DNA sequence: ATAGGGTTAG
């Protein structure tokens, strides 16, 4: 497309056209002044229409020959959506109209015009011309169907497909990919299968464009077996075919298969594209495949693939999902074409690593580079507030949402409800919920989950019935939350009842139902029942995924059940779940805390890229078993690897000192934590120190720590110092500490016993009696509370509209 | 005689 050919045009109106117009710098500017694309279309349409009228009134006497010359010129540039080509086309159109006669009724020219306007994405003009056509043909139909697909009118595209077929125009291999794309966006597998049948009948399945689209269609509709079958039968696969197969697996959570297909593709020497690497990396990220993902990144570099916003985003997504935030940062800084998505991924990477300050800094930077927050950014910040239990941040974000009209966005509103529900008050969550106009299923579920997670099972159940009264039928998620609520409140029988009730209602329990039931039973101390449910779930054909395996392992830790842990480990080995770092970490954690340090060490040694959690698991394991030396050895090792310790690390180290009576070392670690690592010790850390010092008889120092603590001492801490008081007959100190004791719940009656023993040893019987009474009163209150809760949930049971009467 | 197509991150 040389400049000379365009300057020879007789009707050349814009002589200064510069083809370098699409250079990188302008492209970046275009992206930075981001506008939604559909608005651009509208704008263009209005402009071209007025231009169109101007030209048709200007060109009064035109000549056919010129029109044809221009037509050829237009052909030359077809596929071009630049403004200039559009106006050229419009000029030709105007001339044809003015001339009338043969050319305005020529099937070829008319079809060509439809194709031209369709290419320029002018839906209305193209449609008008198309409907006025005397003779439609495969080409004009194809143009219109393609246009409908591009503009997102998928129903229209499929209706067009049917109509053209009914009118005797046989859709060809150019129409089929668009029709299939419309099927997959609309999730109409039935239609898609029909198209597949038609393609087979007509022999279009040998066209790689059609067969690749079939793979994509089956993949997007979740029929992976069909996708794979079509894929296997394709002889001359191209990159797009491979990409479609890889992405199909990846988007259906069959990530291992996606990785395998990628390796097969490498074996047959097909050059990967950006799409290939992006899909591969999303699969690698999902299964924590660290080495594989790094290879993917390397392949992208070696193949010289351009780091555009999509490929870059997928690399950032990979690194931040596996927790390599520094690598994500590096890729981010090397990217020229950043968009909102890129920023969002970096921000959510920081949030996942708990680096809230970095996340907020990025938000500010993002704004200063003229990117506005979108609903994903806001949802991420809201989830960060939820995760960190930072209501202030959450409120600020809520304010921003209101000011910028994001509070009506369904996803954002949901995160707001979730934030209030989990961090502050369920009441506030409820108020936001009441204000939402359309209370759809998700909103109800969010609110129910908020109550359920706080163990307010009665409230959760009430909402569960209320939603049904308001005509919103609950789904699995709602049922799951009700079950979780009961389990959190130690109402195991109620949870199991709901579990069977949901099956009576023909709601199939899913992975989450089973997992929360299993871990809830484990946490409530029902020894072998969790394993029973674990087996039952597999009999019903449900395979646990990474998340549920991890949650099962942490359930073992909660009950220190080595037996249950071993059962799950056996399962992991049989299913070869080993590739995942997070599962290995959980295994190490389980063995370390359930008492098999040998196995914990073995798996710890197996991990190449060790991260903080796995070190922490070993340290706390050693500490639990009184092996302080080994705990410190692991700590030294992680310092050598430049891994920053966190609160949990220090909890492990300090309790190791506590368990082995290392006073000097404990004091040193505690001081290092404050001065060298600039950390604020938590309740737990003070607790270790108080316990360590009391046990070693240094009660003055222990008291100093109690007074320094940010919060009032809890039952455990009081217990350790009170029993030391008893040993040493320090009645005054015991008496002094009783002020804290009275504020506590009576769960740890041991403390009361310790204190009353202290009094008893001093012969202060009146005090002993007083303590007994306080204890009894508190216990009675607690029992009443529990009975009321029980009553509430029973009362709620009566108005049920869903159970069989 | 003649025209045109599929896959991509949260």
PDB file of C-alpha atoms in Angstrom, chain A residues 215-483:
ATOM      1  CA  UNK A 215     -12.463 -27.096  19.695  1.00  0.00           C
ATOM      2  CA  UNK A 216     -12.891 -23.621  21.116  1.00  0.00           C
ATOM      3  CA  UNK A 217     -16.698 -23.898  21.164  1.00  0.00           C
ATOM      4  CA  UNK A 218     -16.706 -27.233  23.007  1.00  0.00           C
ATOM      5  CA  UNK A 219     -14.051 -25.938  25.372  1.00  0.00           C
ATOM      6  CA  UNK A 220     -15.997 -22.784  26.214  1.00  0.00           C
ATOM      7  CA  UNK A 221     -19.149 -24.847  26.783  1.00  0.00           C
ATOM      8  CA  UNK A 222     -17.268 -27.173  29.115  1.00  0.00           C
ATOM      9  CA  UNK A 223     -17.465 -30.306  26.950  1.00  0.00           C
ATOM     10  CA  UNK A 224     -13.799 -31.173  27.127  1.00  0.00           C
ATOM     11  CA  UNK A 225     -14.190 -34.710  25.815  1.00  0.00           C
ATOM     12  CA  UNK A 226     -15.785 -33.417  22.634  1.00  0.00           C
ATOM     13  CA  UNK A 227     -13.187 -30.687  22.301  1.00  0.00           C
ATOM     14  CA  UNK A 228     -10.441 -33.266  22.643  1.00  0.00           C
ATOM     15  CA  UNK A 229     -12.104 -35.602  20.169  1.00  0.00           C
ATOM     16  CA  UNK A 230     -12.344 -32.908  17.507  1.00  0.00           C
ATOM     17  CA  UNK A 231      -8.768 -31.888  18.265  1.00  0.00           C
ATOM     18  CA  UNK A 232      -7.472 -35.450  17.844  1.00  0.00           C
ATOM     19  CA  UNK A 233      -9.076 -35.758  14.436  1.00  0.00           C
ATOM     20  CA  UNK A 234      -7.482 -32.617  13.030  1.00  0.00           C
ATOM     21  CA  UNK A 235      -4.615 -33.513  10.716  1.00  0.00           C
ATOM     22  CA  UNK A 236      -2.974 -30.187   9.964  1.00  0.00           C
ATOM     23  CA  UNK A 237      -3.159 -28.372  13.278  1.00  0.00           C
ATOM     24  CA  UNK A 238      -1.963 -24.802  13.376  1.00  0.00           C
ATOM     25  CA  UNK A 239      -1.055 -22.616  16.355  1.00  0.00           C
ATOM     26  CA  UNK A 240      -4.620 -21.517  16.863  1.00  0.00           C
ATOM     27  CA  UNK A 241      -5.773 -25.135  17.055  1.00  0.00           C
ATOM     28  CA  UNK A 242      -3.203 -25.855  19.754  1.00  0.00           C
ATOM     29  CA  UNK A 243      -4.006 -22.624  21.557  1.00  0.00           C
ATOM     30  CA  UNK A 244      -7.702 -23.422  21.586  1.00  0.00           C
ATOM     31  CA  UNK A 245      -7.042 -26.834  23.118  1.00  0.00           C
ATOM     32  CA  UNK A 246      -4.660 -25.473  25.754  1.00  0.00           C
ATOM     33  CA  UNK A 247      -6.996 -22.668  26.698  1.00  0.00           C
ATOM     34  CA  UNK A 248     -10.000 -25.005  26.782  1.00  0.00           C
ATOM     35  CA  UNK A 249      -8.324 -27.168  29.402  1.00  0.00           C
ATOM     36  CA  UNK A 250      -7.038 -24.178  31.339  1.00  0.00           C
ATOM     37  CA  UNK A 251     -10.391 -22.436  31.575  1.00  0.00           C
ATOM     38  CA  UNK A 252     -12.092 -25.617  32.761  1.00  0.00           C
ATOM     39  CA  UNK A 253      -9.688 -26.126  35.612  1.00  0.00           C
ATOM     40  CA  UNK A 254      -7.956 -29.081  33.917  1.00  0.00           C
ATOM     41  CA  UNK A 255      -4.647 -27.375  34.291  1.00  0.00           C
ATOM     42  CA  UNK A 256      -2.389 -30.415  34.224  1.00  0.00           C
ATOM     43  CA  UNK A 257      -3.897 -31.426  30.887  1.00  0.00           C
ATOM     44  CA  UNK A 258      -3.334 -27.909  29.554  1.00  0.00           C
ATOM     45  CA  UNK A 259       0.340 -28.176  30.491  1.00  0.00           C
ATOM     46  CA  UNK A 260       0.584 -31.564  28.792  1.00  0.00           C
ATOM     47  CA  UNK A 261      -0.938 -30.275  25.552  1.00  0.00           C
ATOM     48  CA  UNK A 262       1.578 -27.433  25.599  1.00  0.00           C
ATOM     49  CA  UNK A 263       4.456 -29.915  25.831  1.00  0.00           C
ATOM     50  CA  UNK A 264       2.996 -31.984  22.969  1.00  0.00           C
ATOM     51  CA  UNK A 265       2.860 -28.821  20.932  1.00  0.00           C
ATOM     52  CA  UNK A 266       6.528 -28.165  21.675  1.00  0.00           C
ATOM     53  CA  UNK A 267       7.333 -31.699  20.508  1.00  0.00           C
ATOM     54  CA  UNK A 268       5.878 -31.106  17.056  1.00  0.00           C
ATOM     55  CA  UNK A 269       7.725 -27.818  16.658  1.00  0.00           C
ATOM     56  CA  UNK A 270       4.846 -25.403  16.371  1.00  0.00           C
ATOM     57  CA  UNK A 271       5.990 -21.876  17.194  1.00  0.00           C
ATOM     58  CA  UNK A 272       4.061 -20.563  20.205  1.00  0.00           C
ATOM     59  CA  UNK A 273       2.316 -17.211  20.097  1.00  0.00           C
ATOM     60  CA  UNK A 274       1.433 -14.801  22.859  1.00  0.00           C
ATOM     61  CA  UNK A 275      -1.893 -16.589  23.228  1.00  0.00           C
ATOM     62  CA  UNK A 276      -0.098 -19.907  23.750  1.00  0.00           C
ATOM     63  CA  UNK A 277       2.121 -18.598  26.498  1.00  0.00           C
ATOM     64  CA  UNK A 278      -0.695 -16.669  28.170  1.00  0.00           C
ATOM     65  CA  UNK A 279      -2.926 -19.754  28.345  1.00  0.00           C
ATOM     66  CA  UNK A 280      -0.057 -21.988  29.456  1.00  0.00           C
ATOM     67  CA  UNK A 281       0.866 -19.577  32.230  1.00  0.00           C
ATOM     68  CA  UNK A 282      -2.677 -19.353  33.521  1.00  0.00           C
ATOM     69  CA  UNK A 283      -2.690 -23.148  33.858  1.00  0.00           C
ATOM     70  CA  UNK A 284       0.766 -23.160  35.485  1.00  0.00           C
ATOM     71  CA  UNK A 285      -0.335 -20.494  37.963  1.00  0.00           C
ATOM     72  CA  UNK A 286      -3.387 -22.500  38.958  1.00  0.00           C
ATOM     73  CA  UNK A 287      -1.357 -25.544  39.980  1.00  0.00           C
ATOM     74  CA  UNK A 288       1.609 -23.711  41.483  1.00  0.00           C
ATOM     75  CA  UNK A 289       3.818 -25.146  38.746  1.00  0.00           C
ATOM     76  CA  UNK A 290       6.794 -22.928  39.522  1.00  0.00           C
ATOM     77  CA  UNK A 291       9.383 -24.441  37.182  1.00  0.00           C
ATOM     78  CA  UNK A 292       6.964 -24.939  34.309  1.00  0.00           C
ATOM     79  CA  UNK A 293       5.748 -21.362  34.503  1.00  0.00           C
ATOM     80  CA  UNK A 294       9.285 -19.999  34.563  1.00  0.00           C
ATOM     81  CA  UNK A 295       9.966 -22.077  31.451  1.00  0.00           C
ATOM     82  CA  UNK A 296       6.921 -20.488  29.842  1.00  0.00           C
ATOM     83  CA  UNK A 297       8.283 -17.041  30.594  1.00  0.00           C
ATOM     84  CA  UNK A 298      11.658 -18.049  29.155  1.00  0.00           C
ATOM     85  CA  UNK A 299       9.999 -19.392  25.988  1.00  0.00           C
ATOM     86  CA  UNK A 300       8.170 -16.094  25.538  1.00  0.00           C
ATOM     87  CA  UNK A 301      11.487 -14.246  25.712  1.00  0.00           C
ATOM     88  CA  UNK A 302      13.373 -16.710  23.499  1.00  0.00           C
ATOM     89  CA  UNK A 303      10.634 -16.667  20.863  1.00  0.00           C
ATOM     90  CA  UNK A 304      10.835 -12.902  20.804  1.00  0.00           C
ATOM     91  CA  UNK A 305       7.162 -12.500  21.636  1.00  0.00           C
ATOM     92  CA  UNK A 306       6.090  -8.930  22.114  1.00  0.00           C
ATOM     93  CA  UNK A 307       5.292  -8.150  25.744  1.00  0.00           C
ATOM     94  CA  UNK A 308       1.871  -6.641  25.157  1.00  0.00           C
ATOM     95  CA  UNK A 309      -0.616  -5.972  27.903  1.00  0.00           C
ATOM     96  CA  UNK A 310      -2.189  -9.418  27.645  1.00  0.00           C
ATOM     97  CA  UNK A 311       0.966 -11.526  27.639  1.00  0.00           C
ATOM     98  CA  UNK A 312       2.519  -9.247  30.260  1.00  0.00           C
ATOM     99  CA  UNK A 313      -0.566  -9.534  32.427  1.00  0.00           C
ATOM    100  CA  UNK A 314      -0.543 -13.285  32.264  1.00  0.00           C
ATOM    101  CA  UNK A 315       3.119 -13.390  33.324  1.00  0.00           C
ATOM    102  CA  UNK A 316       2.377 -11.023  36.197  1.00  0.00           C
ATOM    103  CA  UNK A 317      -0.618 -13.130  37.133  1.00  0.00           C
ATOM    104  CA  UNK A 318       1.584 -16.230  37.213  1.00  0.00           C
ATOM    105  CA  UNK A 319       4.323 -14.725  39.371  1.00  0.00           C
ATOM    106  CA  UNK A 320       1.964 -13.100  41.802  1.00  0.00           C
ATOM    107  CA  UNK A 321      -0.155 -16.232  42.171  1.00  0.00           C
ATOM    108  CA  UNK A 322       2.852 -18.358  43.105  1.00  0.00           C
ATOM    109  CA  UNK A 323       4.017 -15.587  45.412  1.00  0.00           C
ATOM    110  CA  UNK A 324       7.067 -14.367  43.467  1.00  0.00           C
ATOM    111  CA  UNK A 325       6.010 -10.765  43.735  1.00  0.00           C
ATOM    112  CA  UNK A 326       9.474  -9.379  42.927  1.00  0.00           C
ATOM    113  CA  UNK A 327       9.426 -11.098  39.524  1.00  0.00           C
ATOM    114  CA  UNK A 328       5.938  -9.761  38.914  1.00  0.00           C
ATOM    115  CA  UNK A 329       7.209  -6.261  39.712  1.00  0.00           C
ATOM    116  CA  UNK A 330      10.107  -6.672  37.313  1.00  0.00           C
ATOM    117  CA  UNK A 331       7.888  -7.735  34.425  1.00  0.00           C
ATOM    118  CA  UNK A 332       5.493  -4.936  35.249  1.00  0.00           C
ATOM    119  CA  UNK A 333       8.224  -2.321  35.084  1.00  0.00           C
ATOM    120  CA  UNK A 334       9.383  -3.647  31.710  1.00  0.00           C
ATOM    121  CA  UNK A 335       5.954  -3.326  30.172  1.00  0.00           C
ATOM    122  CA  UNK A 336       5.218  -0.445  27.841  1.00  0.00           C
ATOM    123  CA  UNK A 337       1.548  -1.136  27.211  1.00  0.00           C
ATOM    124  CA  UNK A 338      -0.001  -1.261  30.645  1.00  0.00           C
ATOM    125  CA  UNK A 339      -3.748  -1.251  31.046  1.00  0.00           C
ATOM    126  CA  UNK A 340      -6.155  -1.354  33.957  1.00  0.00           C
ATOM    127  CA  UNK A 341      -5.938  -5.126  34.066  1.00  0.00           C
ATOM    128  CA  UNK A 342      -2.159  -5.058  34.384  1.00  0.00           C
ATOM    129  CA  UNK A 343      -2.385  -2.667  37.309  1.00  0.00           C
ATOM    130  CA  UNK A 344      -5.140  -4.713  38.914  1.00  0.00           C
ATOM    131  CA  UNK A 345      -3.048  -7.875  38.731  1.00  0.00           C
ATOM    132  CA  UNK A 346      -0.040  -6.224  40.352  1.00  0.00           C
ATOM    133  CA  UNK A 347      -2.246  -4.783  43.081  1.00  0.00           C
ATOM    134  CA  UNK A 348      -3.930  -8.090  43.805  1.00  0.00           C
ATOM    135  CA  UNK A 349      -0.492  -9.728  43.837  1.00  0.00           C
ATOM    136  CA  UNK A 350       0.543  -7.370  46.624  1.00  0.00           C
ATOM    137  CA  UNK A 351      -2.693  -8.039  48.472  1.00  0.00           C
ATOM    138  CA  UNK A 352      -2.154 -11.802  48.274  1.00  0.00           C
ATOM    139  CA  UNK A 353       1.275 -11.361  49.825  1.00  0.00           C
ATOM    140  CA  UNK A 354      -0.238  -9.191  52.539  1.00  0.00           C
ATOM    141  CA  UNK A 355       1.730  -6.175  51.283  1.00  0.00           C
ATOM    142  CA  UNK A 356      -1.124  -3.762  51.715  1.00  0.00           C
ATOM    143  CA  UNK A 357       1.043  -0.647  51.722  1.00  0.00           C
ATOM    144  CA  UNK A 358       2.577  -1.615  48.371  1.00  0.00           C
ATOM    145  CA  UNK A 359      -0.902  -2.313  47.010  1.00  0.00           C
ATOM    146  CA  UNK A 360      -2.131   1.105  48.086  1.00  0.00           C
ATOM    147  CA  UNK A 361       0.999   2.779  46.700  1.00  0.00           C
ATOM    148  CA  UNK A 362       0.317   1.126  43.363  1.00  0.00           C
ATOM    149  CA  UNK A 363      -3.248   2.409  43.484  1.00  0.00           C
ATOM    150  CA  UNK A 364      -1.954   5.939  43.907  1.00  0.00           C
ATOM    151  CA  UNK A 365       0.574   5.479  41.103  1.00  0.00           C
ATOM    152  CA  UNK A 366      -2.115   4.059  38.899  1.00  0.00           C
ATOM    153  CA  UNK A 367      -4.235   7.137  39.450  1.00  0.00           C
ATOM    154  CA  UNK A 368      -1.319   9.466  38.787  1.00  0.00           C
ATOM    155  CA  UNK A 369      -0.820   7.770  35.447  1.00  0.00           C
ATOM    156  CA  UNK A 370      -4.420   8.559  34.574  1.00  0.00           C
ATOM    157  CA  UNK A 371      -5.958   5.152  35.007  1.00  0.00           C
ATOM    158  CA  UNK A 372      -9.249   5.182  36.844  1.00  0.00           C
ATOM    159  CA  UNK A 373     -10.126   2.432  39.289  1.00  0.00           C
ATOM    160  CA  UNK A 374     -12.567  -0.097  37.940  1.00  0.00           C
ATOM    161  CA  UNK A 375     -14.754  -2.541  39.785  1.00  0.00           C
ATOM    162  CA  UNK A 376     -11.926  -5.089  39.939  1.00  0.00           C
ATOM    163  CA  UNK A 377      -9.531  -2.597  41.569  1.00  0.00           C
ATOM    164  CA  UNK A 378     -12.154  -1.678  44.140  1.00  0.00           C
ATOM    165  CA  UNK A 379     -13.054  -5.302  44.809  1.00  0.00           C
ATOM    166  CA  UNK A 380      -9.370  -6.059  45.360  1.00  0.00           C
ATOM    167  CA  UNK A 381      -8.932  -3.221  47.833  1.00  0.00           C
ATOM    168  CA  UNK A 382     -12.120  -4.227  49.617  1.00  0.00           C
ATOM    169  CA  UNK A 383     -10.935  -7.823  49.868  1.00  0.00           C
ATOM    170  CA  UNK A 384      -7.621  -6.532  51.217  1.00  0.00           C
ATOM    171  CA  UNK A 385      -9.493  -4.667  53.939  1.00  0.00           C
ATOM    172  CA  UNK A 386     -11.439  -7.826  54.679  1.00  0.00           C
ATOM    173  CA  UNK A 387      -8.294  -9.922  54.800  1.00  0.00           C
ATOM    174  CA  UNK A 388      -6.436  -7.500  57.063  1.00  0.00           C
ATOM    175  CA  UNK A 389      -9.598  -6.775  59.082  1.00  0.00           C
ATOM    176  CA  UNK A 390      -8.909  -3.115  58.326  1.00  0.00           C
ATOM    177  CA  UNK A 391     -12.310  -1.454  58.589  1.00  0.00           C
ATOM    178  CA  UNK A 392     -10.903   2.035  58.166  1.00  0.00           C
ATOM    179  CA  UNK A 393      -9.583   1.185  54.724  1.00  0.00           C
ATOM    180  CA  UNK A 394     -12.816  -0.610  53.921  1.00  0.00           C
ATOM    181  CA  UNK A 395     -14.885   2.403  54.907  1.00  0.00           C
ATOM    182  CA  UNK A 396     -12.700   4.701  52.839  1.00  0.00           C
ATOM    183  CA  UNK A 397     -13.141   2.425  49.873  1.00  0.00           C
ATOM    184  CA  UNK A 398     -16.880   2.230  50.469  1.00  0.00           C
ATOM    185  CA  UNK A 399     -16.966   6.040  50.404  1.00  0.00           C
ATOM    186  CA  UNK A 400     -15.080   6.100  47.123  1.00  0.00           C
ATOM    187  CA  UNK A 401     -17.538   3.626  45.654  1.00  0.00           C
ATOM    188  CA  UNK A 402     -20.502   5.761  46.664  1.00  0.00           C
ATOM    189  CA  UNK A 403     -18.938   8.959  45.308  1.00  0.00           C
ATOM    190  CA  UNK A 404     -18.089   7.322  41.999  1.00  0.00           C
ATOM    191  CA  UNK A 405     -21.252   5.317  41.514  1.00  0.00           C
ATOM    192  CA  UNK A 406     -19.611   1.964  41.964  1.00  0.00           C
ATOM    193  CA  UNK A 407     -21.857   0.960  44.837  1.00  0.00           C
ATOM    194  CA  UNK A 408     -24.526  -0.198  42.418  1.00  0.00           C
ATOM    195  CA  UNK A 409     -22.085  -2.591  40.751  1.00  0.00           C
ATOM    196  CA  UNK A 410     -23.145  -6.049  41.847  1.00  0.00           C
ATOM    197  CA  UNK A 411     -19.649  -7.391  42.468  1.00  0.00           C
ATOM    198  CA  UNK A 412     -18.483  -4.278  44.304  1.00  0.00           C
ATOM    199  CA  UNK A 413     -21.608  -4.108  46.457  1.00  0.00           C
ATOM    200  CA  UNK A 414     -21.047  -7.728  47.338  1.00  0.00           C
ATOM    201  CA  UNK A 415     -17.492  -7.055  48.455  1.00  0.00           C
ATOM    202  CA  UNK A 416     -18.710  -4.157  50.574  1.00  0.00           C
ATOM    203  CA  UNK A 417     -21.212  -6.412  52.318  1.00  0.00           C
ATOM    204  CA  UNK A 418     -18.549  -9.065  52.764  1.00  0.00           C
ATOM    205  CA  UNK A 419     -16.101  -6.529  54.165  1.00  0.00           C
ATOM    206  CA  UNK A 420     -18.500  -5.240  56.818  1.00  0.00           C
ATOM    207  CA  UNK A 421     -19.769  -8.729  57.518  1.00  0.00           C
ATOM    208  CA  UNK A 422     -16.346 -10.150  58.203  1.00  0.00           C
ATOM    209  CA  UNK A 423     -14.537  -7.294  59.840  1.00  0.00           C
ATOM    210  CA  UNK A 424     -16.843  -5.211  61.808  1.00  0.00           C
ATOM    211  CA  UNK A 425     -20.468  -5.682  62.284  1.00  0.00           C
ATOM    212  CA  UNK A 426     -22.860  -7.958  60.540  1.00  0.00           C
ATOM    213  CA  UNK A 427     -25.352  -5.194  61.261  1.00  0.00           C
ATOM    214  CA  UNK A 428     -23.566  -2.759  58.998  1.00  0.00           C
ATOM    215  CA  UNK A 429     -23.335  -5.410  56.293  1.00  0.00           C
ATOM    216  CA  UNK A 430     -27.028  -5.880  56.660  1.00  0.00           C
ATOM    217  CA  UNK A 431     -27.711  -2.179  56.222  1.00  0.00           C
ATOM    218  CA  UNK A 432     -25.774  -2.116  52.954  1.00  0.00           C
ATOM    219  CA  UNK A 433     -27.647  -5.234  51.923  1.00  0.00           C
ATOM    220  CA  UNK A 434     -31.039  -3.651  52.664  1.00  0.00           C
ATOM    221  CA  UNK A 435     -30.131  -0.700  50.453  1.00  0.00           C
ATOM    222  CA  UNK A 436     -29.353  -2.757  47.372  1.00  0.00           C
ATOM    223  CA  UNK A 437     -32.167  -2.541  44.895  1.00  0.00           C
ATOM    224  CA  UNK A 438     -32.018  -5.957  43.355  1.00  0.00           C
ATOM    225  CA  UNK A 439     -31.308  -8.507  46.029  1.00  0.00           C
ATOM    226  CA  UNK A 440     -30.175 -11.373  43.891  1.00  0.00           C
ATOM    227  CA  UNK A 441     -28.935 -14.729  45.049  1.00  0.00           C
ATOM    228  CA  UNK A 442     -25.311 -13.631  45.425  1.00  0.00           C
ATOM    229  CA  UNK A 443     -26.209 -10.869  47.881  1.00  0.00           C
ATOM    230  CA  UNK A 444     -28.179 -13.227  50.067  1.00  0.00           C
ATOM    231  CA  UNK A 445     -25.343 -15.705  49.969  1.00  0.00           C
ATOM    232  CA  UNK A 446     -22.748 -13.107  50.931  1.00  0.00           C
ATOM    233  CA  UNK A 447     -24.758 -11.985  53.927  1.00  0.00           C
ATOM    234  CA  UNK A 448     -25.505 -15.534  55.026  1.00  0.00           C
ATOM    235  CA  UNK A 449     -21.821 -16.378  54.721  1.00  0.00           C
ATOM    236  CA  UNK A 450     -20.909 -13.370  56.856  1.00  0.00           C
ATOM    237  CA  UNK A 451     -23.171 -14.560  59.679  1.00  0.00           C
ATOM    238  CA  UNK A 452     -22.137 -18.162  59.219  1.00  0.00           C
ATOM    239  CA  UNK A 453     -18.430 -17.465  59.448  1.00  0.00           C
ATOM    240  CA  UNK A 454     -18.899 -15.622  62.706  1.00  0.00           C
ATOM    241  CA  UNK A 455     -20.712 -18.693  63.973  1.00  0.00           C
ATOM    242  CA  UNK A 456     -24.048 -16.844  64.182  1.00  0.00           C
ATOM    243  CA  UNK A 457     -25.869 -19.902  62.954  1.00  0.00           C
ATOM    244  CA  UNK A 458     -29.291 -18.724  64.105  1.00  0.00           C
ATOM    245  CA  UNK A 459     -29.082 -15.518  62.094  1.00  0.00           C
ATOM    246  CA  UNK A 460     -27.743 -17.370  59.066  1.00  0.00           C
ATOM    247  CA  UNK A 461     -30.626 -19.807  59.189  1.00  0.00           C
ATOM    248  CA  UNK A 462     -33.154 -16.989  59.592  1.00  0.00           C
ATOM    249  CA  UNK A 463     -31.829 -15.324  56.445  1.00  0.00           C
ATOM    250  CA  UNK A 464     -31.862 -18.648  54.659  1.00  0.00           C
ATOM    251  CA  UNK A 465     -35.621 -18.907  55.264  1.00  0.00           C
ATOM    252  CA  UNK A 466     -36.241 -15.245  54.627  1.00  0.00           C
ATOM    253  CA  UNK A 467     -34.691 -15.417  51.169  1.00  0.00           C
ATOM    254  CA  UNK A 468     -37.065 -18.214  50.276  1.00  0.00           C
ATOM    255  CA  UNK A 469     -40.024 -16.233  51.548  1.00  0.00           C
ATOM    256  CA  UNK A 470     -38.927 -13.420  49.248  1.00  0.00           C
ATOM    257  CA  UNK A 471     -38.893 -15.777  46.303  1.00  0.00           C
ATOM    258  CA  UNK A 472     -35.174 -16.371  45.930  1.00  0.00           C
ATOM    259  CA  UNK A 473     -34.473 -20.111  45.901  1.00  0.00           C
ATOM    260  CA  UNK A 474     -31.177 -20.975  47.633  1.00  0.00           C
ATOM    261  CA  UNK A 475     -28.409 -22.745  45.765  1.00  0.00           C
ATOM    262  CA  UNK A 476     -25.563 -24.974  46.961  1.00  0.00           C
ATOM    263  CA  UNK A 477     -23.633 -21.952  48.182  1.00  0.00           C
ATOM    264  CA  UNK A 478     -26.494 -20.906  50.479  1.00  0.00           C
ATOM    265  CA  UNK A 479     -26.856 -24.423  51.890  1.00  0.00           C
ATOM    266  CA  UNK A 480     -23.097 -24.638  52.389  1.00  0.00           C
ATOM    267  CA  UNK A 481     -23.077 -21.461  54.435  1.00  0.00           C
ATOM    268  CA  UNK A 482     -25.836 -22.648  56.711  1.00  0.00           C
ATOM    269  CA  UNK A 483     -23.872 -25.850  57.321  1.00  0.00           C
TER     270      UNK A 483
END
